[in-house]
GROMACS .gro file of C-alpha atoms in nm:
model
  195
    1UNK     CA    1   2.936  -9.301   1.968
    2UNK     CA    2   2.652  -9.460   2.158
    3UNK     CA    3   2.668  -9.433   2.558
    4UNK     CA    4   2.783  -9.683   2.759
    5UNK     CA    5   2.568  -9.949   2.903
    6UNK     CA    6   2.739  -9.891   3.232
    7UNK     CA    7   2.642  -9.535   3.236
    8UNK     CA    8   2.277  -9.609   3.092
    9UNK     CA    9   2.292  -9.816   3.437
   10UNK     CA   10   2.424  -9.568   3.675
   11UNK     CA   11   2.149  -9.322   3.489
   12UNK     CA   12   1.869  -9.512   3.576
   13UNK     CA   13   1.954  -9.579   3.945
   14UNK     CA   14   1.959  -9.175   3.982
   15UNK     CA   15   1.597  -9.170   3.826
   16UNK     CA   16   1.467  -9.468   4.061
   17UNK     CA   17   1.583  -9.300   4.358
   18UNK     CA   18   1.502  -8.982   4.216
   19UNK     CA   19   1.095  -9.108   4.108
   20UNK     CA   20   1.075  -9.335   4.497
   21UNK     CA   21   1.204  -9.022   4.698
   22UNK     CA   22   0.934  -8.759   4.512
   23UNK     CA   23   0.676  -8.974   4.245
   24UNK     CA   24   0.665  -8.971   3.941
   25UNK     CA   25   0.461  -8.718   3.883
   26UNK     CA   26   0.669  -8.439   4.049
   27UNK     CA   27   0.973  -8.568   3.920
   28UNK     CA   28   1.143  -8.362   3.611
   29UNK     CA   29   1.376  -8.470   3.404
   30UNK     CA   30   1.580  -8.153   3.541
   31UNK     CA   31   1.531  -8.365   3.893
   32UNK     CA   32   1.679  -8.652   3.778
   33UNK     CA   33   1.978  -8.465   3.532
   34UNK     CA   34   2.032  -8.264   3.889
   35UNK     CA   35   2.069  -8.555   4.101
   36UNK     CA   36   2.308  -8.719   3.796
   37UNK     CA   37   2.536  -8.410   3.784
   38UNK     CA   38   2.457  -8.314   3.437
   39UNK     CA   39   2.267  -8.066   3.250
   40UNK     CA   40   1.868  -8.161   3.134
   41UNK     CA   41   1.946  -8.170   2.776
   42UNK     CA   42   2.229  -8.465   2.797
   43UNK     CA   43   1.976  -8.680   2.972
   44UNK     CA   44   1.787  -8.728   2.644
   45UNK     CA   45   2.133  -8.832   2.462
   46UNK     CA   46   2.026  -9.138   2.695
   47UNK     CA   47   1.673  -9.209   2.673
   48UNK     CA   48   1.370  -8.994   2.535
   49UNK     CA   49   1.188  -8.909   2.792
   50UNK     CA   50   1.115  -8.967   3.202
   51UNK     CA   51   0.859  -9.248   3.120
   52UNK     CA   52   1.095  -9.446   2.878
   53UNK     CA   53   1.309  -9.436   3.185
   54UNK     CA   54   1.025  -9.504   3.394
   55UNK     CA   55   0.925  -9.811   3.214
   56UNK     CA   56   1.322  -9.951   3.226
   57UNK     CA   57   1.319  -9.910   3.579
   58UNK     CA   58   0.982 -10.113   3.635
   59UNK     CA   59   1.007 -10.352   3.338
   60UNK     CA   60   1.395 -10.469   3.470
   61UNK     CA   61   1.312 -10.501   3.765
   62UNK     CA   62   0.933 -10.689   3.721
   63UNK     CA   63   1.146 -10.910   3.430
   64UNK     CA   64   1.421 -11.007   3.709
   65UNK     CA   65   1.137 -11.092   3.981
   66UNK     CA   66   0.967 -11.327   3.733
   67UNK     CA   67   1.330 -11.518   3.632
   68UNK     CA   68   1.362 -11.628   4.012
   69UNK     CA   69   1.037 -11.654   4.096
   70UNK     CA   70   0.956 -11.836   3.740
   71UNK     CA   71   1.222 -12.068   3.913
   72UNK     CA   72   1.132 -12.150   4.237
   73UNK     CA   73   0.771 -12.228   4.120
   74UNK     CA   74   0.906 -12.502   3.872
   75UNK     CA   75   1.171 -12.653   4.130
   76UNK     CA   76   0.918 -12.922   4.253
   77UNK     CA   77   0.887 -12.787   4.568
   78UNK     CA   78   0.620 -12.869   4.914
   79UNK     CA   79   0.434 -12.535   4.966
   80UNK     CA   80   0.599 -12.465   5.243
   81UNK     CA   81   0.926 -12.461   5.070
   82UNK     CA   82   0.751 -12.275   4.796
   83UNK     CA   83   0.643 -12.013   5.054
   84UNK     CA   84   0.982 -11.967   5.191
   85UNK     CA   85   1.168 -11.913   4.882
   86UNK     CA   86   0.916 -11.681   4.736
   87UNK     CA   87   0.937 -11.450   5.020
   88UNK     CA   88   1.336 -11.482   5.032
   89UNK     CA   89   1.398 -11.405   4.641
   90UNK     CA   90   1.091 -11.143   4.714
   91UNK     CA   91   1.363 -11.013   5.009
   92UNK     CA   92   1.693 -11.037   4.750
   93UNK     CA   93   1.482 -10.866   4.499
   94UNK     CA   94   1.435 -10.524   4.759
   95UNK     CA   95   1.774 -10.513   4.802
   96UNK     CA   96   1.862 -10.535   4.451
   97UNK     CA   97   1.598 -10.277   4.322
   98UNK     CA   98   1.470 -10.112   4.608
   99UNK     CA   99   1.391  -9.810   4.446
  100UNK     CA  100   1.198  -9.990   4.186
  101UNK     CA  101   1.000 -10.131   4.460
  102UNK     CA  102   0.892  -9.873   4.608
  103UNK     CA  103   0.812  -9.680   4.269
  104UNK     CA  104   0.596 -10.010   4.215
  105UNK     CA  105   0.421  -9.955   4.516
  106UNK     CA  106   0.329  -9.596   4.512
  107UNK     CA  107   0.276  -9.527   4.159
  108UNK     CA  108   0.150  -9.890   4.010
  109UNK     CA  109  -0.213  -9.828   4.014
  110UNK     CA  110  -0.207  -9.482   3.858
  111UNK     CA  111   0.027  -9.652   3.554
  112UNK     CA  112  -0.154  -9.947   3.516
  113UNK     CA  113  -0.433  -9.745   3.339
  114UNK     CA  114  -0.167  -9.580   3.063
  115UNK     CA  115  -0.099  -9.852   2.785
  116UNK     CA  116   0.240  -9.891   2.809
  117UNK     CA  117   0.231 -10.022   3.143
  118UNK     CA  118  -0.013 -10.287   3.060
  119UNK     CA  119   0.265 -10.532   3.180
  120UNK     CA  120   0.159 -10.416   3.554
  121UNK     CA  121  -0.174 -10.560   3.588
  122UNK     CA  122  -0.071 -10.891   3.370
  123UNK     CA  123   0.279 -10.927   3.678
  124UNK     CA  124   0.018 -10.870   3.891
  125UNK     CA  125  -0.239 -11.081   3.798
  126UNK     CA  126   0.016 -11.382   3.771
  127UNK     CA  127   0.205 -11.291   4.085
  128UNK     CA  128  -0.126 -11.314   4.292
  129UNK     CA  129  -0.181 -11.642   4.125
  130UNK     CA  130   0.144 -11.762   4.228
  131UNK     CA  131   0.083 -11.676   4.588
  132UNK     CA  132  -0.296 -11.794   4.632
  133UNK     CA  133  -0.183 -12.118   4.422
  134UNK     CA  134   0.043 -12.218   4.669
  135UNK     CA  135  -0.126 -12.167   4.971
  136UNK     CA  136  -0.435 -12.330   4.836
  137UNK     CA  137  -0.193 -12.621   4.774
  138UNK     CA  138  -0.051 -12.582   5.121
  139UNK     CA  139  -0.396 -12.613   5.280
  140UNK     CA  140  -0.496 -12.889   5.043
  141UNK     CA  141  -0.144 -13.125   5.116
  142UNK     CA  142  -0.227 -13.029   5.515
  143UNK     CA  143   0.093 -12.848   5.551
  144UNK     CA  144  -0.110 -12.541   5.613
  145UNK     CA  145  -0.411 -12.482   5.841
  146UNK     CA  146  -0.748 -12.591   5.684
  147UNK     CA  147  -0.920 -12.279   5.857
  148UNK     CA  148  -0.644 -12.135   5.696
  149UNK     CA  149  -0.833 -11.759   5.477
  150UNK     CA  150  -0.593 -11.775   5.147
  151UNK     CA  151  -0.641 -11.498   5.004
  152UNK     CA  152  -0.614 -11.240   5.388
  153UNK     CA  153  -0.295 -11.478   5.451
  154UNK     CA  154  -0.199 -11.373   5.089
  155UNK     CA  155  -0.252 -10.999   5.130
  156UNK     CA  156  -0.077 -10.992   5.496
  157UNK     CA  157   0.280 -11.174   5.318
  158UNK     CA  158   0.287 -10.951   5.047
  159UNK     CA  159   0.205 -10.646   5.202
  160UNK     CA  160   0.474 -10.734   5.547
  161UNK     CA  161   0.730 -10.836   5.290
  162UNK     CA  162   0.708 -10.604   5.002
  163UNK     CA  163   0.664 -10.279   5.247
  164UNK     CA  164   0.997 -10.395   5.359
  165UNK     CA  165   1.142 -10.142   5.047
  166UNK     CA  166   1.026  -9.858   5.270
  167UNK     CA  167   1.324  -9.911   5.534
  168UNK     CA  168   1.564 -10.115   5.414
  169UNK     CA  169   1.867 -10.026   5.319
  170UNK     CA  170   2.138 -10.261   5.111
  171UNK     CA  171   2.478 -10.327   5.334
  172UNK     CA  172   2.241 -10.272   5.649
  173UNK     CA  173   2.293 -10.480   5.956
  174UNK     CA  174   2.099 -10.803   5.836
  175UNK     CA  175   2.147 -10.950   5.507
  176UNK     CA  176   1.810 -11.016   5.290
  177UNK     CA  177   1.814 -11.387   5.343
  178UNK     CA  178   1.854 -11.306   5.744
  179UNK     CA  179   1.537 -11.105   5.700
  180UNK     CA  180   1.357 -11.333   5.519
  181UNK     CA  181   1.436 -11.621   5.764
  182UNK     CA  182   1.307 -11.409   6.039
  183UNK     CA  183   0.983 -11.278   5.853
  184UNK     CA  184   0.931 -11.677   5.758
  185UNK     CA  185   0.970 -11.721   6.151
  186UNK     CA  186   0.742 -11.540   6.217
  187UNK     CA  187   0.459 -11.613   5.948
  188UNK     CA  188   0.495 -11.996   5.916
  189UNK     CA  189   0.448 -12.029   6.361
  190UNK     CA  190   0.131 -11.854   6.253
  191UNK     CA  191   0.001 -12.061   5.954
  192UNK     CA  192   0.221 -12.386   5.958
  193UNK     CA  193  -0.018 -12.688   6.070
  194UNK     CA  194   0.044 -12.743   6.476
  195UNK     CA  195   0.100 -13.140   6.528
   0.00000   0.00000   0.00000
């Protein structure tokens, strides 16, 4: 009898919060079996090891981001709109895998070097491309300013949105598309072309 997919599920939302709350590094698989209420051993009935789990964490939620992000970049739509519903998917994605957001953040460099994690430098490679593309095209279409530095206003929306995993918590007071329309608030008054 195979385990369920449901508790395969439930299994791997112990080890994200388990790997975001102490790294990856200090986290044993006797952490995460702790945290799950069972014993070590019955962990690998499951999966073979912390990185396999690791890697299912990262690679769900990376292949998730890129579906609705994949689709907002072929929607035909202005930059500005482009901007806006980057940054909320970028919000609905935290508060789907916040764990595997943070875990992205802290530990991301370090696994980018180890082979099977190759798929982190090619997400991020494309990502950044994503971003830079469509404020280039937001400065070129004047929708954005023309003194407008791409690539800082590129580092300063990722970093303010993504960091966002740090405190938020799903079922908090504001929903992620509330957050995201006040982040956009805030951003667009600053780079949004002044008539």
């Amino acid at each position: 009898m195979s385990p369920s997919p449901e508790r395969r599920e439930e299994l791997l939302a112990t080890a994200a919060e388990v790997f975001a709350a102490q790294g990856y590094n200090a986290t044993t698989v006797r952490k995460i079996a702790d945290a799950a209420g069972m014993l070590a051993g019955s962990l690998y009935y499951h999966f073979d090891s912390k990185e396999s789990m690791l890697d299912e964490i990262l690679s769900t939620f990376l292949d998730e981001l890129w579906a609705r992000y994949d689709a907002v970049l072929a929607a035909g739509l202005g930059p500005r709109e482009t901007i806006e519903a980057l940054v909320t998917e970028s919000f609905r994605e935290i508060d789907r895998h916040r764990a595997a957001v943070a875990i992205y953040q802290k530990e991301s460099k370090h696994l980018r070097t180890q082979p099977r994690f190759g798929y982190l430098t090619e997400s991020q490679v494309k990502f950044e491309k994503a971003w830079l593309g469509t404020l280039e095209r937001g400065v070129a279409a004047k929708v954005f300013r023309a003194d407008l530095d791409v690539r800082l206003t590129y580092r300063f929306v990722r970093d303010t949105v993504w960091v966002a995993a740090s405190w938020y918590r799903p079922g908090g007071l504001h929903s992620p598309e509330e957050i995201a329309r006040q982040y956009l608030s805030m951003v667009l008054e600053g780079i949004a072309l002044r008539e």
